[in-house]
XYZ file of C-alpha atoms in Angstrom:
685
model
C 121.386 -20.055 25.922
C 117.956 -18.920 27.062
C 117.832 -15.536 28.671
C 114.242 -14.827 29.509
C 113.717 -15.591 33.180
C 110.123 -16.602 33.902
C 109.214 -16.425 37.572
C 105.591 -17.493 37.281
C 106.380 -20.724 39.019
C 107.551 -18.732 42.037
C 104.547 -16.467 42.160
C 103.831 -17.178 45.725
C 107.396 -16.701 46.727
C 107.224 -13.281 45.219
C 103.727 -12.606 46.345
C 102.382 -14.975 48.944
C 105.293 -15.121 51.315
C 106.035 -11.471 50.705
C 102.720 -10.356 52.131
C 103.517 -7.063 53.723
C 107.128 -7.076 52.559
C 106.896 -3.650 50.985
C 107.741 -0.543 52.920
C 104.895 0.852 54.957
C 104.169 3.749 52.646
C 103.810 1.497 49.607
C 101.628 -0.989 51.474
C 99.421 1.825 52.684
C 99.062 3.255 49.199
C 98.036 -0.194 47.917
C 95.282 -0.263 50.525
C 94.097 3.280 49.809
C 93.968 3.062 46.028
C 90.768 1.906 44.332
C 92.811 0.076 41.696
C 91.508 -3.479 41.274
C 94.440 -5.819 40.680
C 92.414 -9.018 40.277
C 90.520 -9.070 36.971
C 89.385 -12.718 36.684
C 89.889 -16.196 38.121
C 89.254 -19.597 36.505
C 90.654 -23.130 36.591
C 94.223 -22.836 37.950
C 94.660 -19.199 36.874
C 94.188 -15.750 38.367
C 94.256 -12.778 35.991
C 95.710 -9.499 37.249
C 95.942 -5.919 36.079
C 99.159 -3.940 36.229
C 99.551 -0.196 36.502
C 102.017 1.852 34.465
C 103.422 4.351 36.962
C 105.216 7.293 35.421
C 103.445 7.120 32.057
C 101.745 10.488 32.578
C 105.124 12.110 33.224
C 106.552 11.071 29.852
C 106.769 13.534 26.989
C 104.149 13.449 24.242
C 106.749 12.024 21.843
C 107.585 9.226 24.289
C 103.896 8.432 24.850
C 103.270 8.308 21.109
C 106.279 6.021 20.678
C 104.881 3.658 23.328
C 101.521 3.673 21.542
C 102.971 2.630 18.175
C 105.292 0.026 19.685
C 102.328 -1.356 21.649
C 100.262 -1.732 18.516
C 103.181 -3.557 16.891
C 103.338 -5.821 19.968
C 99.720 -6.888 19.490
C 99.960 -7.662 15.778
C 102.159 -10.727 16.310
C 99.668 -12.503 18.576
C 98.389 -14.932 15.925
C 101.947 -15.933 15.010
C 102.501 -17.356 18.480
C 99.244 -19.310 18.421
C 100.258 -20.903 15.143
C 103.783 -21.647 16.326
C 102.374 -23.493 19.342
C 100.232 -25.738 17.127
C 99.065 -25.619 13.508
C 95.404 -26.015 14.551
C 95.402 -23.394 17.301
C 94.042 -20.554 15.185
C 91.211 -22.679 13.840
C 90.376 -23.822 17.361
C 90.549 -20.377 18.944
C 88.418 -18.841 16.201
C 85.897 -21.662 16.493
C 85.617 -21.183 20.253
C 85.338 -17.412 19.904
C 82.752 -17.771 17.153
C 80.662 -19.935 19.456
C 81.125 -17.633 22.437
C 80.002 -14.537 20.540
C 77.254 -16.088 18.434
C 75.672 -18.879 20.458
C 72.227 -17.784 21.620
C 71.259 -20.868 23.576
C 71.287 -21.308 27.347
C 74.558 -19.926 28.724
C 73.764 -20.719 32.352
C 74.292 -24.480 32.067
C 77.274 -26.254 33.577
C 78.355 -27.315 30.095
C 78.507 -23.752 28.817
C 80.323 -22.566 31.925
C 82.902 -25.289 31.295
C 83.099 -24.163 27.670
C 83.766 -20.567 28.759
C 86.471 -21.715 31.176
C 88.133 -23.736 28.435
C 88.185 -20.709 26.116
C 89.782 -18.622 28.865
C 92.426 -21.324 29.363
C 93.186 -21.356 25.625
C 93.709 -17.589 25.750
C 95.990 -17.947 28.756
C 98.088 -20.641 27.056
C 98.009 -19.149 23.540
C 96.707 -22.514 22.418
C 95.363 -25.869 23.538
C 98.402 -26.927 25.577
C 98.921 -25.686 29.115
C 101.241 -22.695 29.188
C 103.468 -24.260 31.839
C 102.992 -28.023 32.034
C 102.946 -28.398 28.202
C 100.145 -30.991 28.507
C 97.072 -30.768 26.311
C 94.118 -29.291 28.194
C 91.143 -31.615 27.763
C 87.784 -29.761 27.837
C 85.409 -30.514 30.708
C 82.456 -30.610 28.336
C 81.672 -33.486 26.002
C 82.465 -33.777 22.328
C 78.719 -34.160 21.739
C 78.125 -30.783 23.375
C 80.924 -29.285 21.290
C 79.236 -30.533 18.099
C 75.910 -29.185 19.328
C 77.438 -25.733 19.847
C 79.024 -25.641 16.390
C 75.818 -26.772 14.690
C 73.829 -24.076 16.474
C 75.931 -21.170 15.173
C 75.628 -19.526 11.758
C 78.407 -21.097 9.618
C 79.218 -17.652 8.259
C 80.439 -16.713 11.731
C 82.717 -19.725 12.072
C 86.251 -20.203 10.718
C 85.308 -22.429 7.793
C 87.182 -22.094 4.531
C 86.255 -22.727 0.911
C 82.722 -23.669 1.834
C 83.762 -26.323 4.353
C 80.814 -27.531 6.375
C 80.272 -27.532 10.108
C 80.513 -31.317 10.033
C 83.999 -31.092 8.539
C 85.019 -28.675 11.276
C 83.686 -31.036 13.934
C 85.402 -34.011 12.325
C 88.752 -32.213 12.215
C 88.759 -30.635 15.669
C 87.101 -33.283 17.845
C 90.065 -35.679 18.110
C 92.490 -32.791 18.528
C 90.513 -31.424 21.472
C 89.209 -34.562 23.148
C 91.517 -37.499 22.383
C 94.316 -37.572 25.015
C 96.516 -39.563 22.615
C 96.410 -36.927 19.854
C 99.074 -34.223 20.233
C 99.321 -34.840 23.988
C 102.262 -32.517 24.654
C 103.234 -29.190 23.167
C 106.888 -29.987 23.911
C 108.056 -33.511 24.619
C 111.267 -33.702 26.644
C 111.215 -37.459 27.241
C 114.650 -38.974 26.798
C 115.056 -41.648 24.136
C 112.245 -40.605 21.779
C 112.118 -38.432 18.673
C 111.456 -35.037 20.275
C 110.427 -33.442 16.990
C 107.830 -35.990 15.962
C 106.329 -36.314 19.457
C 105.951 -32.564 20.093
C 102.816 -30.722 18.963
C 104.521 -27.437 18.105
C 104.387 -26.131 14.553
C 108.123 -25.637 14.005
C 108.561 -28.887 12.081
C 106.397 -30.921 9.722
C 107.227 -34.235 8.092
C 110.799 -34.321 9.406
C 112.584 -36.307 12.111
C 114.910 -35.096 14.845
C 117.876 -36.635 13.027
C 116.933 -34.846 9.808
C 116.680 -31.535 11.656
C 120.102 -32.015 13.256
C 121.652 -32.971 9.921
C 120.067 -29.994 8.136
C 121.428 -27.394 10.537
C 124.758 -29.086 11.216
C 125.571 -28.646 7.533
C 125.121 -24.889 7.934
C 127.325 -24.489 10.992
C 130.988 -23.592 10.691
C 132.817 -24.675 13.871
C 135.467 -22.044 13.185
C 132.978 -19.171 12.892
C 133.600 -16.738 15.746
C 130.278 -14.940 15.170
C 127.853 -17.783 14.420
C 124.358 -17.164 13.156
C 121.422 -18.568 15.150
C 120.367 -20.921 12.368
C 116.724 -21.920 12.357
C 115.571 -19.120 14.662
C 112.953 -17.690 12.285
C 111.715 -20.589 10.200
C 109.627 -23.728 10.011
C 111.382 -26.852 8.736
C 109.333 -29.048 6.409
C 109.829 -31.811 3.877
C 108.678 -30.953 0.367
C 108.884 -33.661 -2.300
C 111.287 -35.563 -0.107
C 113.576 -32.560 0.411
C 114.007 -30.844 3.799
C 113.272 -27.147 3.325
C 113.003 -24.004 5.447
C 109.926 -21.797 5.329
C 111.303 -18.475 6.557
C 109.270 -16.053 8.666
C 109.423 -12.792 6.714
C 107.400 -10.409 4.628
C 106.707 -12.343 1.463
C 107.278 -15.609 3.314
C 105.652 -17.425 6.217
C 103.559 -15.180 8.506
C 103.811 -12.328 6.000
C 100.301 -10.843 6.626
C 100.971 -10.454 10.349
C 104.529 -9.204 9.897
C 103.330 -6.583 7.420
C 101.110 -5.183 10.164
C 103.936 -5.287 12.695
C 106.157 -3.348 10.308
C 103.446 -0.745 9.641
C 103.434 0.211 13.320
C 107.216 -0.005 13.617
C 107.527 2.498 10.761
C 105.293 4.899 12.679
C 107.399 4.304 15.782
C 110.606 5.110 13.894
C 109.187 8.526 13.016
C 108.828 9.459 16.696
C 111.974 7.750 18.020
C 113.706 9.483 20.923
C 117.038 9.714 19.091
C 118.852 8.615 15.949
C 120.287 5.465 17.562
C 116.848 4.260 18.567
C 115.521 5.041 15.111
C 118.274 2.906 13.566
C 117.374 0.051 15.911
C 113.768 0.132 14.734
C 114.698 0.448 11.052
C 117.127 -2.458 11.405
C 114.382 -4.644 12.871
C 112.138 -3.682 9.947
C 114.932 -4.702 7.574
C 115.108 -8.100 9.278
C 111.355 -8.631 8.920
C 111.493 -7.686 5.249
C 114.424 -9.964 4.394
C 114.242 -12.764 6.951
C 118.050 -12.635 7.039
C 119.495 -13.811 10.355
C 122.581 -11.742 9.594
C 120.235 -8.736 9.611
C 118.842 -9.993 12.908
C 122.342 -9.993 14.393
C 122.872 -6.454 13.073
C 119.644 -5.394 14.786
C 120.627 -7.141 18.029
C 123.994 -5.344 18.131
C 122.358 -1.963 17.566
C 119.709 -2.748 20.183
C 122.192 -3.752 22.883
C 124.289 -0.636 22.215
C 121.318 1.740 22.588
C 121.710 2.759 26.231
C 120.474 6.347 26.015
C 116.796 5.809 25.164
C 114.351 5.702 28.047
C 111.727 3.835 26.011
C 112.767 0.332 24.998
C 111.185 -2.761 23.514
C 111.604 -6.396 22.528
C 109.864 -7.440 19.329
C 110.486 -10.602 17.350
C 111.394 -14.277 17.272
C 113.387 -14.343 20.455
C 113.194 -17.215 22.937
C 113.614 -20.899 22.084
C 112.041 -22.553 25.140
C 109.106 -23.879 23.134
C 111.244 -25.716 20.596
C 112.133 -29.218 21.850
C 115.521 -28.775 20.155
C 116.068 -25.232 21.437
C 116.496 -23.461 18.081
C 113.191 -21.975 16.885
C 112.248 -18.593 18.332
C 108.693 -17.832 19.391
C 107.294 -14.389 18.649
C 107.142 -12.042 21.615
C 107.120 -8.379 22.518
C 107.481 -6.164 25.566
C 107.262 -2.358 25.482
C 108.735 -0.595 28.494
C 110.433 2.458 29.934
C 113.095 2.925 32.598
C 112.206 3.443 36.265
C 114.883 6.025 36.987
C 115.009 5.672 40.782
C 114.844 1.872 40.976
C 117.506 1.519 38.276
C 120.159 2.795 40.692
C 120.162 -0.694 42.254
C 120.953 -2.499 39.016
C 123.531 0.104 38.036
C 125.503 -0.744 41.170
C 125.460 -4.411 40.148
C 126.490 -3.807 36.542
C 129.249 -1.377 37.568
C 130.783 -4.166 39.652
C 130.351 -6.919 37.054
C 134.073 -7.614 36.755
C 134.421 -8.140 40.509
C 131.607 -10.693 40.489
C 133.137 -12.524 37.528
C 136.602 -12.579 39.082
C 135.335 -13.910 42.418
C 133.030 -16.574 41.035
C 133.667 -20.090 42.432
C 134.048 -21.575 38.938
C 137.323 -22.690 37.393
C 139.426 -19.811 36.081
C 139.513 -21.193 32.534
C 135.737 -20.775 32.299
C 135.694 -17.113 33.432
C 135.671 -14.072 31.189
C 138.910 -12.132 31.365
C 137.003 -8.958 30.553
C 133.277 -8.456 31.128
C 131.876 -6.181 28.434
C 128.771 -4.095 28.135
C 126.667 -5.306 31.062
C 123.857 -2.754 31.190
C 121.041 -3.165 33.660
C 117.903 -1.277 34.551
C 114.577 -1.556 36.277
C 111.615 -0.970 33.987
C 107.887 -0.513 34.023
C 106.263 -2.523 31.288
C 103.725 -0.670 29.152
C 102.528 -3.508 26.898
C 102.882 -7.291 26.770
C 102.580 -9.255 23.527
C 103.065 -12.697 22.035
C 104.947 -15.107 24.279
C 104.991 -12.505 27.088
C 101.185 -12.320 27.290
C 99.076 -13.120 29.268
C 101.815 -14.768 31.402
C 104.945 -12.699 31.596
C 108.526 -12.671 32.843
C 109.679 -10.427 35.669
C 113.189 -10.245 34.274
C 114.849 -10.257 30.854
C 118.429 -10.611 29.670
C 119.058 -10.315 25.928
C 120.334 -10.866 23.289
C 120.734 -14.633 23.376
C 123.624 -14.969 20.905
C 126.737 -15.821 22.921
C 129.076 -14.000 20.559
C 127.104 -10.749 20.763
C 127.137 -11.014 24.547
C 130.880 -11.656 24.397
C 131.730 -8.786 22.059
C 129.036 -6.200 22.826
C 127.435 -7.199 26.124
C 123.782 -7.532 27.002
C 120.812 -5.695 28.445
C 119.271 -6.903 31.677
C 116.010 -5.674 33.134
C 113.856 -6.291 36.163
C 110.171 -5.481 35.630
C 109.076 -3.479 38.667
C 105.367 -2.919 38.004
C 104.722 -6.607 37.343
C 106.250 -7.664 40.669
C 104.294 -4.879 42.359
C 101.071 -6.256 40.876
C 101.909 -9.750 42.148
C 102.624 -8.464 45.633
C 99.664 -6.122 45.946
C 97.223 -8.764 44.687
C 98.468 -11.270 47.262
C 98.415 -9.404 50.543
C 97.375 -11.718 53.362
C 96.823 -14.934 51.403
C 98.318 -17.175 54.112
C 100.950 -18.898 51.994
C 103.958 -18.096 54.173
C 102.299 -19.235 57.378
C 101.251 -22.526 55.775
C 104.541 -23.582 54.200
C 107.308 -22.016 56.292
C 108.840 -23.878 59.226
C 108.629 -21.190 61.884
C 107.908 -17.558 62.677
C 111.574 -16.846 62.039
C 111.294 -17.749 58.332
C 107.986 -15.916 58.036
C 109.550 -12.787 59.516
C 112.541 -13.045 57.192
C 110.181 -13.257 54.245
C 108.127 -10.282 55.388
C 111.171 -8.162 56.152
C 113.370 -9.066 53.189
C 111.481 -11.347 50.802
C 110.586 -8.710 48.233
C 114.035 -7.097 48.339
C 115.998 -10.353 48.037
C 113.612 -11.730 45.430
C 114.135 -8.696 43.193
C 117.865 -8.720 43.903
C 118.116 -12.391 42.935
C 116.373 -11.546 39.668
C 118.810 -8.666 39.140
C 121.823 -10.914 39.714
C 120.348 -13.699 37.559
C 119.685 -11.364 34.639
C 122.405 -8.720 34.969
C 125.313 -11.041 35.702
C 124.335 -14.717 35.796
C 123.460 -15.169 32.141
C 126.368 -12.979 31.055
C 128.943 -14.721 33.219
C 131.409 -17.382 32.124
C 132.457 -18.333 28.622
C 132.434 -21.246 26.207
C 135.793 -22.801 25.463
C 137.013 -22.377 21.876
C 135.226 -24.690 19.461
C 132.309 -25.503 21.773
C 128.953 -25.340 19.966
C 126.437 -23.134 21.791
C 123.818 -25.833 21.037
C 125.955 -28.683 22.375
C 123.611 -29.408 25.302
C 120.597 -29.665 22.970
C 117.305 -30.203 24.847
C 119.114 -29.907 28.177
C 120.545 -26.504 27.304
C 117.638 -24.416 28.613
C 117.382 -25.896 32.124
C 121.180 -25.990 32.465
C 121.427 -22.318 31.502
C 118.675 -21.266 33.898
C 120.306 -23.338 36.649
C 123.585 -21.560 36.001
C 122.066 -18.084 36.233
C 120.013 -18.943 39.323
C 123.039 -20.398 41.113
C 125.116 -17.336 40.279
C 122.495 -15.117 41.910
C 122.024 -17.396 44.907
C 125.758 -17.698 45.562
C 126.290 -13.941 45.572
C 123.182 -13.123 47.609
C 125.072 -14.522 50.599
C 128.271 -12.608 49.871
C 129.232 -9.762 52.267
C 129.951 -7.690 49.145
C 126.216 -7.028 48.736
C 126.030 -5.447 52.187
C 129.200 -3.469 51.405
C 127.603 -2.164 48.187
C 124.460 -1.153 50.057
C 122.294 -3.642 48.175
C 121.340 -5.558 51.339
C 120.747 -3.938 54.737
C 122.487 -6.628 56.808
C 124.179 -10.027 56.710
C 120.988 -11.973 57.469
C 118.675 -10.614 54.756
C 119.842 -13.083 52.091
C 118.442 -15.957 54.152
C 114.908 -15.001 53.067
C 115.648 -15.913 49.461
C 117.660 -19.024 50.331
C 114.768 -20.433 52.308
C 112.066 -19.446 49.809
C 114.050 -20.768 46.860
C 114.716 -24.216 48.345
C 111.155 -24.512 49.629
C 109.827 -23.701 46.180
C 112.226 -25.911 44.250
C 111.667 -28.946 46.475
C 108.003 -28.505 47.315
C 105.665 -25.656 46.481
C 106.275 -25.398 42.739
C 104.843 -28.926 42.499
C 101.364 -27.424 42.670
C 101.825 -26.694 38.976
C 102.314 -30.364 38.125
C 99.378 -32.670 37.469
C 99.297 -35.853 39.581
C 101.393 -38.600 38.020
C 103.303 -36.235 35.709
C 107.001 -35.438 35.610
C 108.599 -31.986 35.590
C 108.850 -30.716 32.008
C 109.215 -26.929 31.997
C 112.813 -25.683 31.850
C 112.626 -23.237 34.767
C 110.855 -25.741 36.996
C 113.492 -28.333 36.153
C 116.254 -25.897 37.027
C 114.744 -25.076 40.430
C 114.091 -28.724 41.284
C 117.614 -29.649 40.191
C 119.131 -27.107 42.571
C 116.859 -27.942 45.513
C 117.127 -31.720 45.285
C 120.888 -31.641 44.654
C 121.381 -29.413 47.695
C 119.188 -31.636 49.881
C 121.129 -34.730 48.843
C 124.556 -33.163 49.327
C 123.555 -31.579 52.655
C 122.287 -34.861 54.065
C 125.418 -35.722 56.036
C 125.922 -32.230 57.482
C 122.167 -31.648 57.897
C 122.666 -28.108 56.609
C 119.228 -28.497 55.001
C 116.656 -31.141 55.713
C 112.968 -31.944 55.420
C 111.086 -32.269 58.689
C 107.577 -33.339 59.606
C 105.299 -31.501 62.014
C 101.596 -32.148 62.563
C 101.569 -34.393 59.510
C 103.035 -31.668 57.258
C 106.434 -31.452 55.573
C 108.706 -28.419 55.835
C 112.128 -27.328 54.649
C 114.478 -26.540 57.524
C 117.813 -24.776 56.970
C 120.247 -25.294 59.835
C 123.411 -23.864 58.274
C 122.984 -21.068 55.730
C 126.735 -20.649 55.167
C 127.077 -24.332 54.261
C 124.156 -23.945 51.847
C 126.021 -21.089 50.159
C 129.100 -23.291 49.788
C 126.950 -25.976 48.149
C 125.459 -23.417 45.743
C 129.019 -22.520 44.754
C 130.023 -26.164 44.326
C 127.088 -26.871 42.026
C 127.651 -23.624 40.105
C 131.233 -24.677 39.388
C 130.058 -27.965 37.897
C 127.216 -26.406 35.897
C 129.614 -23.828 34.435
C 132.044 -26.607 33.514
C 129.246 -28.434 31.689
C 128.222 -25.260 29.873
C 131.767 -24.177 28.976
C 132.864 -27.576 27.675
C 129.551 -28.645 26.112
C 129.527 -31.814 28.241
C 126.201 -33.233 27.036
C 126.353 -36.487 29.011
C 127.079 -34.743 32.322
C 124.292 -32.228 31.705
C 121.876 -34.996 30.812
C 122.790 -36.955 33.948
C 122.197 -33.965 36.233
C 118.833 -33.156 34.671
C 117.559 -36.725 34.558
C 118.780 -37.486 38.097
C 117.570 -34.397 39.950
C 115.221 -32.337 37.779
C 112.614 -34.605 36.210
C 111.044 -37.077 38.616
C 108.519 -35.860 41.177
C 108.418 -36.893 44.840
C 104.863 -38.286 44.729
C 104.005 -38.146 48.477
C 105.273 -34.551 48.730
C 103.365 -33.690 45.566
C 100.080 -34.999 46.952
C 100.623 -33.134 50.206
C 101.416 -29.822 48.511
C 98.321 -30.054 46.315
C 96.131 -30.629 49.384
C 97.628 -27.699 51.249
C 97.236 -25.350 48.282
C 93.637 -26.393 47.812
C 92.894 -25.559 51.431
C 94.219 -22.020 50.840
C 92.200 -21.571 47.606
C 95.277 -20.274 45.781
C 95.706 -20.230 42.003
C 99.163 -21.511 41.078
C 99.381 -19.402 37.902
C 98.794 -15.775 37.084
C 98.394 -13.839 33.885
C 97.621 -10.242 33.012
C 95.354 -7.983 31.036
C 97.058 -5.075 29.317
C 96.243 -1.399 29.732
C 94.435 0.281 26.847
C 96.104 3.240 25.120
C 94.288 5.740 22.934
C 95.560 8.559 20.743
C 93.934 11.950 21.338
C 93.910 14.158 18.238
C 92.893 17.742 17.570
C 90.732 18.997 14.703
C 93.757 18.931 12.387
C 94.365 15.254 13.088
C 97.493 15.978 15.112
C 98.255 13.827 18.153
C 97.998 15.966 21.279
C 97.972 13.241 23.945
C 97.946 9.512 24.629
C 95.673 8.245 27.389
C 95.902 4.999 29.340
C 93.043 3.127 31.022
C 92.897 -0.086 33.063
C 89.251 -1.114 33.077
C 89.104 -3.587 30.149
C 88.301 -7.094 31.348
C 89.975 -10.357 30.329
C 87.255 -11.596 27.966
C 86.697 -8.285 26.201
C 90.416 -7.794 25.725
C 90.988 -11.133 24.035
C 87.928 -10.792 21.829
C 89.064 -7.309 20.827
C 92.549 -8.541 20.015
C 91.112 -11.408 17.963
C 88.900 -9.027 15.987
C 91.482 -6.284 15.443
C 94.810 -8.086 15.190
C 94.059 -11.066 13.021
C 95.697 -11.378 9.622
C 96.821 -14.986 9.300
C 94.860 -17.824 7.697
C 93.618 -20.645 9.921
C 96.351 -23.044 8.805
C 99.904 -21.853 8.083
């Protein structure tokens, strides 16, 4: 069901082992340009800048449209913080108030740890790690925290109704420092109440059973165009009655949504064409009414708009952060088409029916007719909400299965983000450390970037849109296991076809060996290197990490007898070794067939068994080894971004005559500016 494909956990497959993978002219230009990709580094994070190539060549109307859509993208930032946890806004504003107004000694180790913690909160859009879901415990004491609060003018702190600093300290101290209080943003542990043990702010005072009962009453199993119930609301219990608080103007998050709509109205006035204008106006209608039927109307119009060069995502979209997979977090991406690079994805989408027909899954689970698969390569112009600071490199929307069935979907690969990853990582030594031999290193350097992007294209353009649910199967039948199963399905689709001679025939791959670069990198990452993002002693929680580990560990187990893939030791280090790439492709197809069966039939027990058997538990000795090897390379396992800054240029009459873009704003200044300019919500919502 989830369609946003986050590749942050394969950063160093995109970047590290692709050192030098770009064509010589591009690599040379990266060396000659003064552009500074790395903006900041702290804890386990490196912050990058991304360029927006082609922006200067856009028309004034297109530039102005990007400006207004970008402003709308920034206005929803506080919504995401609050969705992640009801105390996040109070905490962030407290930390920022201290940072800007504390005039004591800022050179101490305590204050440096405080600054790092604030940067981590910005990266995660809250107090829980953006990837592991675990609460981030500050590396300064609660006594120091109280000292900082007491030293700042209360008027510059987020107190309400005359609340004292002592009340603020009393409220926030256990939330920040007690490991037992709200320990996980999303709890995926089997056998517990996922709603009551998750720290997200989608539910309050209700149990998982009550949530299921509430929404099951709304669903009509015979509805051929079902609404995504619960997508834009918080579920609470008021006077003993379970009630929805809908996100809309006049409802929950109204002050922020009013600002979003203000900028969308400006954007509608400079839309490229009437279809695009109707898309924007339809989204505004959804925000004003909160009607999910209106949201479906908007989604249909959006997916049918194929003529506009400027495009955007804005709204309550992805459900990864809900332990039950229903509530949408607020996100936005503003982008425009890379005309030359899009030729690659057009080839894929034009052959969508061939890929569907030749899939290794059972015929009854295939679509007889693939509709409306549109694909393009984009350059992102602005990231917002759940796409900032960490961002996807590929998107496939909308998520509603019936809209995908009847109208198709849009798939994009984000070119300038992958370019930033690659250019910031030249020569970091990752490939040489983790790959078995010079042969794998050479494959990665020659074809890693190409096959990585192509896998993303296949995942987004075709993988998510492939297959079908059997009649009567609920799209939410797999519940908490739905997200990792869906990402596994799309990844396997891409992996299976990367090794197909059809890609060479279509001119997408230069030869029959190129696909091996992605096969090796993917299995190495799924079985080993992604573990650097897991804290010692923890299990795998994040949906995309679970999907990659599921594939890698399943393949290793089922290749044991043939030794098509195995783990080998050399000089006290562990490596993945692939001995038979064709057999690996067959295994990808075998697993894809089973995953599609689970998806199409809604086989919850089979999905649960696969996830719990292969995707959750960590190989502790391998984990310890990977952490040691990463530490020796001084690599940050996560990356985020700062956005460009756009400014309107007006003449004496107040008319817009240009829009400029600059890249020199740093990470701290950007977040403080956003907090000062785009802040409309109260501390507690």
